[in-house]
Short mmCIF file of C-alpha atoms in Angstrom, two decimals:
data_model
loop_
_atom_site.label_atom_id
_atom_site.label_comp_id
_atom_site.label_asym_id
_atom_site.label_seq_id
_atom_site.Cartn_x
_atom_site.Cartn_y
_atom_site.Cartn_z
CA MET A 1154 0.72 21.65 -9.23
CA ALA A 1155 1.27 21.52 -5.49
CA VAL A 1156 -0.29 23.62 -2.79
CA ASP A 1157 2.75 25.07 -1.04
CA ASN A 1158 3.26 26.08 2.57
CA VAL A 1159 0.72 23.68 3.99
CA LEU A 1160 3.24 21.10 5.17
CA GLN A 1161 3.45 20.92 8.92
CA LEU A 1162 5.91 18.83 10.91
CA LYS A 1163 4.83 17.64 14.37
CA GLU A 1164 6.69 15.72 17.04
CA LEU A 1165 5.19 12.49 18.39
CA SER A 1166 6.07 10.06 21.18
CA GLU A 1167 4.08 6.97 20.26
CA LEU A 1168 5.09 3.36 20.65
CA ALA A 1169 3.01 1.31 18.21
CA THR A 1170 2.94 -2.29 19.40
CA VAL A 1171 0.40 -3.97 17.16
CA GLU A 1172 -0.86 -3.79 13.58
CA TYR A 1173 -4.18 -5.31 12.53
CA THR A 1174 -4.93 -5.86 8.85
CA ILE A 1175 -8.67 -5.71 8.32
CA THR A 1176 -10.80 -6.41 5.26
CA LYS A 1177 -14.26 -5.05 4.54
CA ILE A 1178 -16.84 -5.28 1.78
CA ILE A 1179 -18.60 -2.05 0.82
CA LYS A 1180 -22.10 -2.77 -0.48
CA ALA A 1181 -24.59 -0.21 -1.80
CA SER A 1182 -27.75 0.09 -3.87
CA ASP A 1183 -28.74 3.42 -5.36
CA ASP A 1184 -32.51 3.30 -5.71
CA GLN A 1185 -33.65 5.97 -3.24
CA THR A 1186 -34.14 8.93 -5.61
CA TRP A 1187 -37.80 8.84 -6.70
CA TYR A 1188 -37.46 10.39 -10.15
CA LYS A 1189 -34.53 8.20 -11.31
CA ILE A 1190 -35.69 5.12 -13.19
CA GLY A 1191 -33.77 1.90 -12.57
CA ASP A 1192 -31.15 1.30 -9.92
CA ARG A 1193 -27.41 0.88 -9.52
CA LYS A 1194 -25.64 -1.63 -7.32
CA ILE A 1195 -21.98 -1.81 -6.37
CA LEU A 1196 -19.69 -4.10 -4.38
CA MET A 1197 -16.26 -2.85 -3.42
CA SER A 1198 -13.58 -4.36 -1.22
CA CYS A 1199 -10.87 -2.71 0.83
CA GLN A 1200 -8.15 -3.53 3.28
CA ALA A 1201 -7.24 -1.29 6.23
CA VAL A 1202 -4.11 -1.36 8.35
CA VAL A 1203 -4.73 -0.20 11.92
CA LYS A 1204 -1.93 0.50 14.39
CA ALA A 1205 -2.31 0.81 18.14
CA GLY A 1206 0.02 1.27 21.06
CA ILE A 1207 0.87 3.56 23.94
CA ASP A 1208 1.45 7.29 23.92
CA LEU A 1209 4.75 7.77 25.75
CA SER A 1210 4.16 11.53 26.09
CA LYS A 1211 1.64 10.64 28.83
CA LEU A 1212 4.30 8.74 30.81
CA LYS A 1213 5.36 10.86 33.80
CA ALA A 1214 8.38 10.54 36.10
CA GLU A 1215 6.15 9.41 39.00
CA ASP A 1216 4.91 6.48 36.87
CA ILE A 1217 8.31 4.80 37.24
CA THR A 1218 9.40 3.42 40.63
CA ILE A 1219 12.85 1.91 41.15
CA ASN A 1220 14.03 -0.17 44.08
CA GLU A 1221 17.57 -1.49 43.47
CA ASP A 1222 17.13 -4.13 40.74
CA GLU A 1223 13.32 -3.89 40.74
CA ILE A 1224 11.39 -1.51 38.52
CA SER A 1225 7.68 -0.77 38.35
CA VAL A 1226 6.17 1.16 35.41
CA VAL A 1227 2.60 2.39 35.06
CA LEU A 1228 2.00 2.82 31.33
CA PRO A 1229 -0.82 4.88 29.81
CA LYS A 1230 -3.71 2.89 28.36
CA ALA A 1231 -3.39 1.83 24.72
CA THR A 1232 -4.92 3.96 21.99
CA ILE A 1233 -5.40 3.63 18.24
CA PHE A 1234 -2.80 5.64 16.37
CA SER A 1235 -3.60 5.23 12.72
CA LEU A 1236 -5.98 3.72 10.21
CA ASN A 1237 -4.61 3.43 6.71
CA ILE A 1238 -6.66 2.34 3.69
CA ARG A 1239 -3.98 2.18 1.01
CA PRO A 1240 -5.06 3.05 -2.56
CA GLU A 1241 -3.70 -0.31 -3.81
CA ASP A 1242 -6.10 -2.15 -1.51
CA ILE A 1243 -9.32 -0.62 -2.85
CA ARG A 1244 -11.13 -2.54 -5.58
CA THR A 1245 -14.48 -2.51 -7.33
CA GLU A 1246 -15.52 -6.17 -7.37
CA TYR A 1247 -18.89 -5.89 -9.09
CA GLN A 1248 -21.31 -3.27 -10.33
CA GLU A 1249 -24.66 -3.35 -12.07
CA VAL A 1250 -26.13 -0.22 -13.63
CA GLY A 1251 -29.64 0.07 -15.10
CA ILE A 1252 -29.83 1.15 -18.75
CA LEU A 1253 -31.38 4.50 -17.83
CA ARG A 1254 -28.75 5.25 -15.19
CA SER A 1255 -25.16 6.49 -15.51
CA ASP A 1256 -22.16 4.64 -14.06
CA PHE A 1257 -20.92 5.43 -10.57
CA THR A 1258 -18.42 8.28 -10.77
CA ALA A 1259 -15.02 8.06 -9.08
CA ALA A 1260 -16.18 10.74 -6.61
CA GLU A 1261 -19.27 8.65 -5.71
CA ARG A 1262 -17.14 5.52 -5.21
CA ASN A 1263 -14.73 7.50 -3.01
CA GLN A 1264 -17.65 8.86 -1.00
CA MET A 1265 -18.85 5.28 -0.38
CA MET A 1266 -15.32 4.24 0.63
CA SER A 1267 -15.32 7.17 3.02
CA GLN A 1268 -18.49 5.80 4.65
CA GLY A 1269 -16.76 2.41 4.87
CA GLU A 1270 -13.82 4.07 6.61
CA THR A 1271 -16.21 5.55 9.20
CA GLN A 1272 -17.74 2.10 9.80
CA ILE A 1273 -14.26 0.58 10.30
CA ARG A 1274 -13.35 3.34 12.77
CA SER A 1275 -16.49 2.75 14.81
CA SER A 1276 -16.06 -1.04 15.02
CA ILE A 1277 -12.27 -1.40 15.30
CA GLU A 1278 -12.16 -1.45 19.12
CA SER A 1279 -14.46 -4.48 19.21
CA THR A 1280 -11.64 -6.54 17.62
CA GLY A 1281 -9.64 -6.40 20.88
CA ILE A 1282 -6.80 -4.42 19.29
CA LEU A 1283 -6.25 -2.31 22.42
CA GLN A 1284 -5.84 -5.36 24.67
CA THR A 1285 -3.34 -6.85 22.19
CA ALA A 1286 -1.49 -3.51 22.05
CA GLU A 1287 -1.19 -3.41 25.86
CA SER A 1288 -0.08 -7.02 26.04
CA ASN A 1289 2.62 -6.44 23.37
CA ALA A 1290 3.72 -3.20 25.07
CA SER A 1291 4.16 -5.10 28.36
CA LEU A 1292 6.24 -7.76 26.65
CA PHE A 1293 8.44 -5.33 24.74
CA ILE A 1294 9.10 -2.83 27.54
CA GLY A 1295 9.53 -5.64 30.08
CA GLN A 1296 12.12 -7.34 27.88
CA PHE A 1297 13.88 -4.02 27.21
CA LEU A 1298 14.12 -3.23 30.93
CA ARG A 1299 15.46 -6.69 31.69
CA GLN A 1300 18.13 -6.13 29.02
CA LEU A 1301 19.04 -3.01 30.97
CA GLY A 1302 19.72 -5.18 34.00
CA TYR A 1303 16.49 -5.12 36.03
CA LYS A 1304 15.73 -8.50 37.55
CA LYS A 1305 12.14 -7.82 38.55
CA VAL A 1306 9.91 -5.84 36.19
CA ASP A 1307 6.34 -4.89 37.03
CA ILE A 1308 4.20 -3.28 34.32
CA ARG A 1309 0.67 -1.94 34.79
CA PHE A 1310 -1.70 0.15 32.69
CA GLY A 1311 -3.49 3.16 34.10
CA ASN A 1312 -4.72 2.87 37.70
CA ASN A 1313 -7.26 0.09 37.58
CA SER A 1314 -5.95 -2.34 35.00
CA PRO A 1315 -4.78 -5.81 36.06
CA LYS A 1316 -1.14 -6.24 36.89
CA THR A 1317 1.17 -7.84 34.34
CA ASN A 1318 4.21 -9.31 36.02
CA LEU A 1319 7.16 -10.17 33.83
CA ASN A 1320 9.57 -11.87 36.18
CA MET B 1344 -63.18 39.80 -13.38
CA LEU B 1345 -60.19 41.84 -12.20
CA ARG B 1346 -61.26 41.37 -8.61
CA GLN B 1347 -61.53 37.60 -9.08
CA PHE B 1348 -58.07 37.50 -10.65
CA ARG B 1349 -56.66 39.51 -7.73
CA ASN B 1350 -58.24 37.07 -5.24
CA TYR B 1351 -56.65 34.10 -7.06
CA LEU B 1352 -53.29 35.89 -7.02
CA VAL B 1353 -53.50 36.64 -3.31
CA PHE B 1354 -54.56 33.06 -2.59
CA LEU B 1355 -51.65 31.69 -4.66
CA MET B 1356 -49.16 34.01 -2.96
CA ALA B 1357 -50.48 32.99 0.46
CA ILE B 1358 -50.05 29.29 -0.44
CA LEU B 1359 -46.49 29.91 -1.65
CA ALA B 1360 -45.64 31.93 1.47
CA ILE B 1361 -46.99 29.18 3.75
CA TRP B 1362 -45.07 26.52 1.77
CA PHE B 1363 -41.90 28.65 2.00
CA LEU B 1364 -42.29 29.17 5.76
CA LEU B 1365 -43.07 25.50 6.48
CA GLY B 1366 -40.12 24.51 4.28
CA LYS B 1367 -37.82 26.84 6.22
CA MET B 1368 -39.12 25.34 9.47
CA LYS B 1369 -38.36 21.89 7.94
CA ILE B 1370 -41.96 20.76 8.49
CA ILE B 1371 -42.42 19.98 4.79
CA PRO B 1372 -39.71 19.41 2.14
CA SER B 1373 -38.59 22.53 0.25
CA PHE B 1374 -38.84 22.70 -3.57
CA SER B 1375 -35.12 22.03 -3.98
CA ASP B 1376 -35.26 19.01 -1.61
CA ILE B 1377 -37.91 17.31 -3.72
CA PHE B 1378 -35.60 17.16 -6.75
CA LYS B 1379 -32.42 16.66 -4.79
CA SER B 1380 -30.59 13.42 -5.65
CA LYS B 1381 -30.11 11.32 -2.50
CA ALA B 1382 -26.51 10.39 -1.61
CA VAL B 1383 -25.77 6.69 -1.91
CA GLN B 1384 -25.68 5.07 1.53
CA ILE B 1385 -23.68 1.89 2.04
CA ASP B 1386 -25.02 -1.09 3.99
CA GLU B 1387 -23.61 -2.05 7.38
CA THR B 1388 -21.15 -4.94 6.80
CA PRO B 1389 -18.79 -6.67 9.24
CA ILE B 1390 -15.02 -6.24 9.32
CA LEU B 1391 -12.76 -9.27 9.11
CA ILE B 1392 -9.32 -9.53 10.74
CA LYS B 1393 -6.90 -10.83 8.12
CA ASN B 1394 -3.63 -10.52 9.99
CA ILE B 1395 -2.18 -9.45 13.35
CA LYS B 1396 1.44 -8.34 13.52
CA GLU B 1397 3.53 -7.48 16.56
CA LEU B 1398 5.34 -4.14 16.33
CA ALA B 1399 7.68 -1.96 18.34
CA GLU B 1400 7.66 1.21 16.25
CA LEU B 1401 8.65 4.39 18.02
CA THR B 1402 6.78 7.03 16.02
CA THR B 1403 8.57 10.31 16.45
CA MET B 1404 7.64 12.69 13.60
CA VAL B 1405 4.62 13.28 11.40
CA SER B 1406 4.33 15.52 8.38
CA ILE B 1407 0.79 16.73 7.79
CA ASP B 1408 0.43 17.74 4.18
CA GLU B 1409 -2.01 18.62 1.43
CA VAL B 1410 -1.26 18.24 -2.26
CA VAL B 1411 -3.10 18.64 -5.55
CA VAL B 1412 -2.63 16.00 -8.22
CA ASP B 1413 -4.13 15.88 -11.67
CA SER B 1414 -4.27 13.43 -14.52
CA ILE B 1415 -5.40 13.86 -18.12
CA THR B 1416 -5.92 10.99 -20.55
CA ALA B 1417 -7.09 11.13 -24.15
CA ASP B 1418 -10.59 9.75 -24.66
CA PRO B 1419 -10.28 6.45 -26.63
CA THR B 1420 -13.53 7.15 -28.56
CA THR B 1421 -12.16 10.47 -29.79
CA LEU B 1422 -8.90 8.81 -30.79
CA ALA B 1423 -10.75 6.06 -32.68
CA ILE B 1424 -12.91 8.59 -34.59
CA LYS B 1425 -9.84 10.62 -35.41
CA ASN B 1426 -8.00 7.53 -36.71
CA ILE B 1427 -10.93 6.42 -38.89
CA THR B 1428 -12.31 9.72 -40.19
CA GLY B 1429 -9.38 12.05 -39.74
CA LEU B 1430 -11.70 14.39 -37.82
CA SER B 1431 -10.31 15.66 -34.57
CA LEU B 1432 -13.66 16.34 -32.92
CA ASN B 1433 -16.06 13.85 -31.34
CA PRO B 1434 -19.31 15.76 -30.71
CA PHE B 1435 -20.14 13.47 -27.77
CA SER B 1436 -16.89 14.00 -25.90
CA SER B 1437 -14.72 16.87 -24.73
CA GLY B 1438 -11.80 14.85 -26.12
CA TYR B 1439 -10.05 14.06 -22.89
CA ASP B 1440 -10.68 12.68 -19.42
CA GLN B 1441 -9.49 14.81 -16.53
CA LEU B 1442 -9.22 14.19 -12.82
CA VAL B 1443 -8.04 16.70 -10.22
CA LEU B 1444 -7.79 15.59 -6.60
CA VAL B 1445 -7.02 17.51 -3.45
CA CYS B 1446 -5.47 15.02 -1.01
CA LYS B 1447 -4.70 15.52 2.66
CA GLY B 1448 -2.34 13.04 4.26
CA ARG B 1449 0.20 12.21 6.93
CA VAL B 1450 3.76 10.95 6.45
CA ILE B 1451 4.77 9.13 9.62
CA ALA B 1452 8.42 8.57 10.50
CA GLY B 1453 10.03 6.70 13.34
CA THR B 1454 12.36 3.98 14.54
CA ASP B 1455 11.70 0.26 14.39
CA LEU B 1456 12.77 -0.89 17.84
CA LEU B 1457 12.37 -4.57 16.88
CA ALA B 1458 15.62 -4.06 14.94
CA LEU B 1459 17.33 -3.17 18.24
CA SER B 1460 19.71 -6.04 19.00
CA PRO B 1461 21.14 -6.86 22.48
CA GLU B 1462 24.66 -5.90 21.34
CA ASN B 1463 23.40 -2.33 20.80
CA ILE B 1464 22.67 -2.03 24.53
CA TYR B 1465 25.61 -1.67 26.91
CA ARG B 1466 25.09 -1.20 30.63
CA LYS B 1467 27.50 -0.81 33.53
CA LYS B 1468 26.28 0.29 36.98
CA ASP B 1469 24.45 3.60 36.45
CA SER B 1470 25.76 4.09 32.89
CA VAL B 1471 24.05 2.96 29.72
CA SER B 1472 24.79 3.23 26.02
CA LEU B 1473 22.12 2.56 23.39
CA GLY B 1474 22.58 2.39 19.61
CA LEU B 1475 19.23 3.00 17.87
CA PRO B 1476 18.42 1.80 14.34
CA PRO B 1477 18.03 4.72 11.89
CA ALA B 1478 14.58 6.25 11.45
CA ARG B 1479 12.54 5.47 8.34
CA ILE B 1480 9.18 6.37 6.86
CA LEU B 1481 6.80 3.97 8.61
CA GLU B 1482 3.67 4.78 6.63
CA ILE B 1483 1.94 7.39 4.51
CA VAL B 1484 -1.77 7.73 5.21
CA ILE B 1485 -4.22 9.06 2.61
CA ASN B 1486 -7.64 7.70 3.47
CA PRO B 1487 -10.79 8.05 1.31
CA SER B 1488 -12.11 10.74 3.67
CA ASP B 1489 -8.93 12.75 3.02
CA VAL B 1490 -9.61 13.02 -0.72
CA GLU B 1491 -11.69 15.68 -2.43
CA THR B 1492 -12.52 15.25 -6.12
CA PHE B 1493 -12.19 18.77 -7.51
CA ILE B 1494 -12.68 17.98 -11.22
CA GLU B 1495 -13.81 14.71 -12.76
CA LYS B 1496 -14.39 14.58 -16.52
CA GLY B 1497 -14.89 11.31 -18.35
CA ASP B 1498 -14.83 7.77 -16.97
CA TRP B 1499 -12.35 6.91 -14.22
CA THR B 1500 -12.12 3.32 -13.07
CA THR B 1501 -11.32 2.57 -9.42
CA GLU B 1502 -7.79 1.49 -10.42
CA ALA B 1503 -7.13 4.67 -12.42
CA PHE B 1504 -8.50 6.84 -9.60
CA GLU B 1505 -6.36 5.07 -6.98
CA LYS B 1506 -3.25 5.44 -9.18
CA VAL B 1507 -3.70 9.22 -9.03
CA LYS B 1508 -3.88 8.95 -5.22
CA ILE B 1509 -0.62 6.96 -5.27
CA ARG B 1510 0.98 9.91 -7.09
CA ALA B 1511 -0.26 12.18 -4.30
CA ARG B 1512 1.36 9.83 -1.79
CA GLU B 1513 4.68 9.93 -3.67
CA LYS B 1514 4.53 13.72 -3.72
CA MET B 1515 3.95 13.87 0.05
CA HIS B 1516 6.81 11.41 0.61
CA ALA B 1517 9.22 13.59 -1.40
CA ARG B 1518 8.08 16.77 0.37
CA ALA B 1519 8.53 15.19 3.81
CA LEU B 1520 12.05 13.99 2.91
CA SER B 1521 12.95 17.47 1.65
CA GLU B 1522 11.99 18.80 5.10
CA ASP B 1523 14.54 16.35 6.62
CA ILE B 1524 11.85 14.37 8.42
CA LEU B 1525 14.24 11.43 8.95
CA GLY B 1526 16.97 13.58 10.52
CA LYS B 1527 14.39 15.13 12.85
CA ALA B 1528 12.90 11.69 13.63
CA ASN B 1529 16.36 10.37 14.56
CA ALA B 1530 16.99 13.33 16.86
CA ARG B 1531 13.56 12.94 18.48
CA ALA B 1532 14.07 9.18 19.02
CA ARG B 1533 17.42 9.84 20.73
CA PHE B 1534 15.78 12.49 22.95
CA LEU B 1535 12.88 10.19 23.93
CA MET B 1536 15.08 7.19 24.70
CA ASP B 1537 17.51 9.40 26.64
CA ASN B 1538 14.60 10.65 28.78
CA PHE B 1539 13.21 7.15 29.30
CA LEU B 1540 16.60 5.77 30.36
CA ARG B 1541 17.16 8.65 32.81
CA GLN B 1542 13.67 8.08 34.26
CA SER B 1543 14.60 4.39 34.54
CA GLY B 1544 17.41 5.20 36.98
CA PHE B 1545 20.50 5.74 34.79
CA THR B 1546 22.54 8.89 35.35
CA LYS B 1547 25.10 8.57 32.54
CA VAL B 1548 23.23 8.00 29.29
CA ASN B 1549 24.57 7.85 25.74
CA VAL B 1550 22.01 7.32 22.98
CA TYR B 1551 23.19 7.38 19.36
CA THR B 1552 21.85 6.43 15.95
CA LYS B 1553 23.63 3.41 14.53
CA TYR B 1554 23.70 3.77 10.72
#
C-alpha cells in the first residue's frame, strides 16, 4: 500500500569527502506525569553515519585561475550532507517498567530516537568533521588536477581560510 | 433560598470564567493540561566517533519519497488459547498485532570517484578524456524523525519495528530504480565532470561512463 506520486527526483552536485560513524546512547526515565504511579526507564543505542564534503554547485568559473601549468581553485566551505541512522543500528539495550505502568510503545521509542537524532545533529560539528572534509577535498581534487597534468596546484576554501598548497 | 442558590451559581460561573481566561492566557494550566501525559524526554549524552572513512563520492541525484508500510502478526496468546481450547477468541486481545508506518526518505545516487583509476584519465595538450565508474545507490536515508506511526496495535519490539522500516527502505529503493535514478545519475556525473574539466582549462573534453 504505497502512496503514489510523491516521489521527486532532484539533481545534486555534492562531493562527499568524509564519512564519520558515530555511536550514541539514548537514556530516558519516564516519571514526570504526576498521576502515573511508578516509573519506566530505557536505554537504547544507535549508530549514525554522517557524510560531509563540498557543494560543487557553489563553485563558479572565477574560482578557478589557470596560468600555464599552474592552477588555483577556491572551493566552497565544507558542509554536512547527510545523517543516516540505519534501522539495523538501533537497539533497545535495557528497559525497566514498574508493575503499574505499561511498556514503552514502538512510537514512544521512535520519538526518543528522534530526540537523539536532534542531539546528534546539534553536536556533530564539534567532532571536526568539516575540517576533515576540507582536508580530504584538498587532497582528492589536488591529486586529480595533478593527474590532469598541472604541476602546481593551489587549493583554498572560501575567502579567509588558510591556504593548502599541494605541490 | 432561590436567591442564595443563584448567588452560588453566579460565583461558580465567575470562578470558571476566570480559570478559563487565565488558562487561555497560559497564566495557569488548563484543565486538559493537568491530566495531559508528559512526553518522555531523553537525557543529554555524548556522541562517540567510532570510525572515520575517506570518501570521494560525487552525489548527483536524490529521490525524495514517502511510502506506507504495514505489518500484521498473529498474537501468540490468541494462538495458544486457540490451540488449547479450540476457541478462536481471546477476550484480552484483538487477535493480531498491527503496525502501519508512514516513512519519508531519500535515496541518494552518485559516482564513487575513488574507483577512478589513472588509466581512465587521458590528457594531451588541451584535450582530455575521462572514463567515470558507473553510478550506484550510495545510501538510503530514513531517520527516526522521518517516521510516523499511524497505527500500532499489540507489542512491537525495537527489532520488529525496525524490520518494518527496512521494508520501507526496500520499497523506496525499488521505486527510485524504476524512475531510472542510476541512468540520470550517470548523465549528471558526466555533465558535472565535463563542466569542471572545461573550467580547468581544457577545450576538447570527452567524459563517458565506463561500465
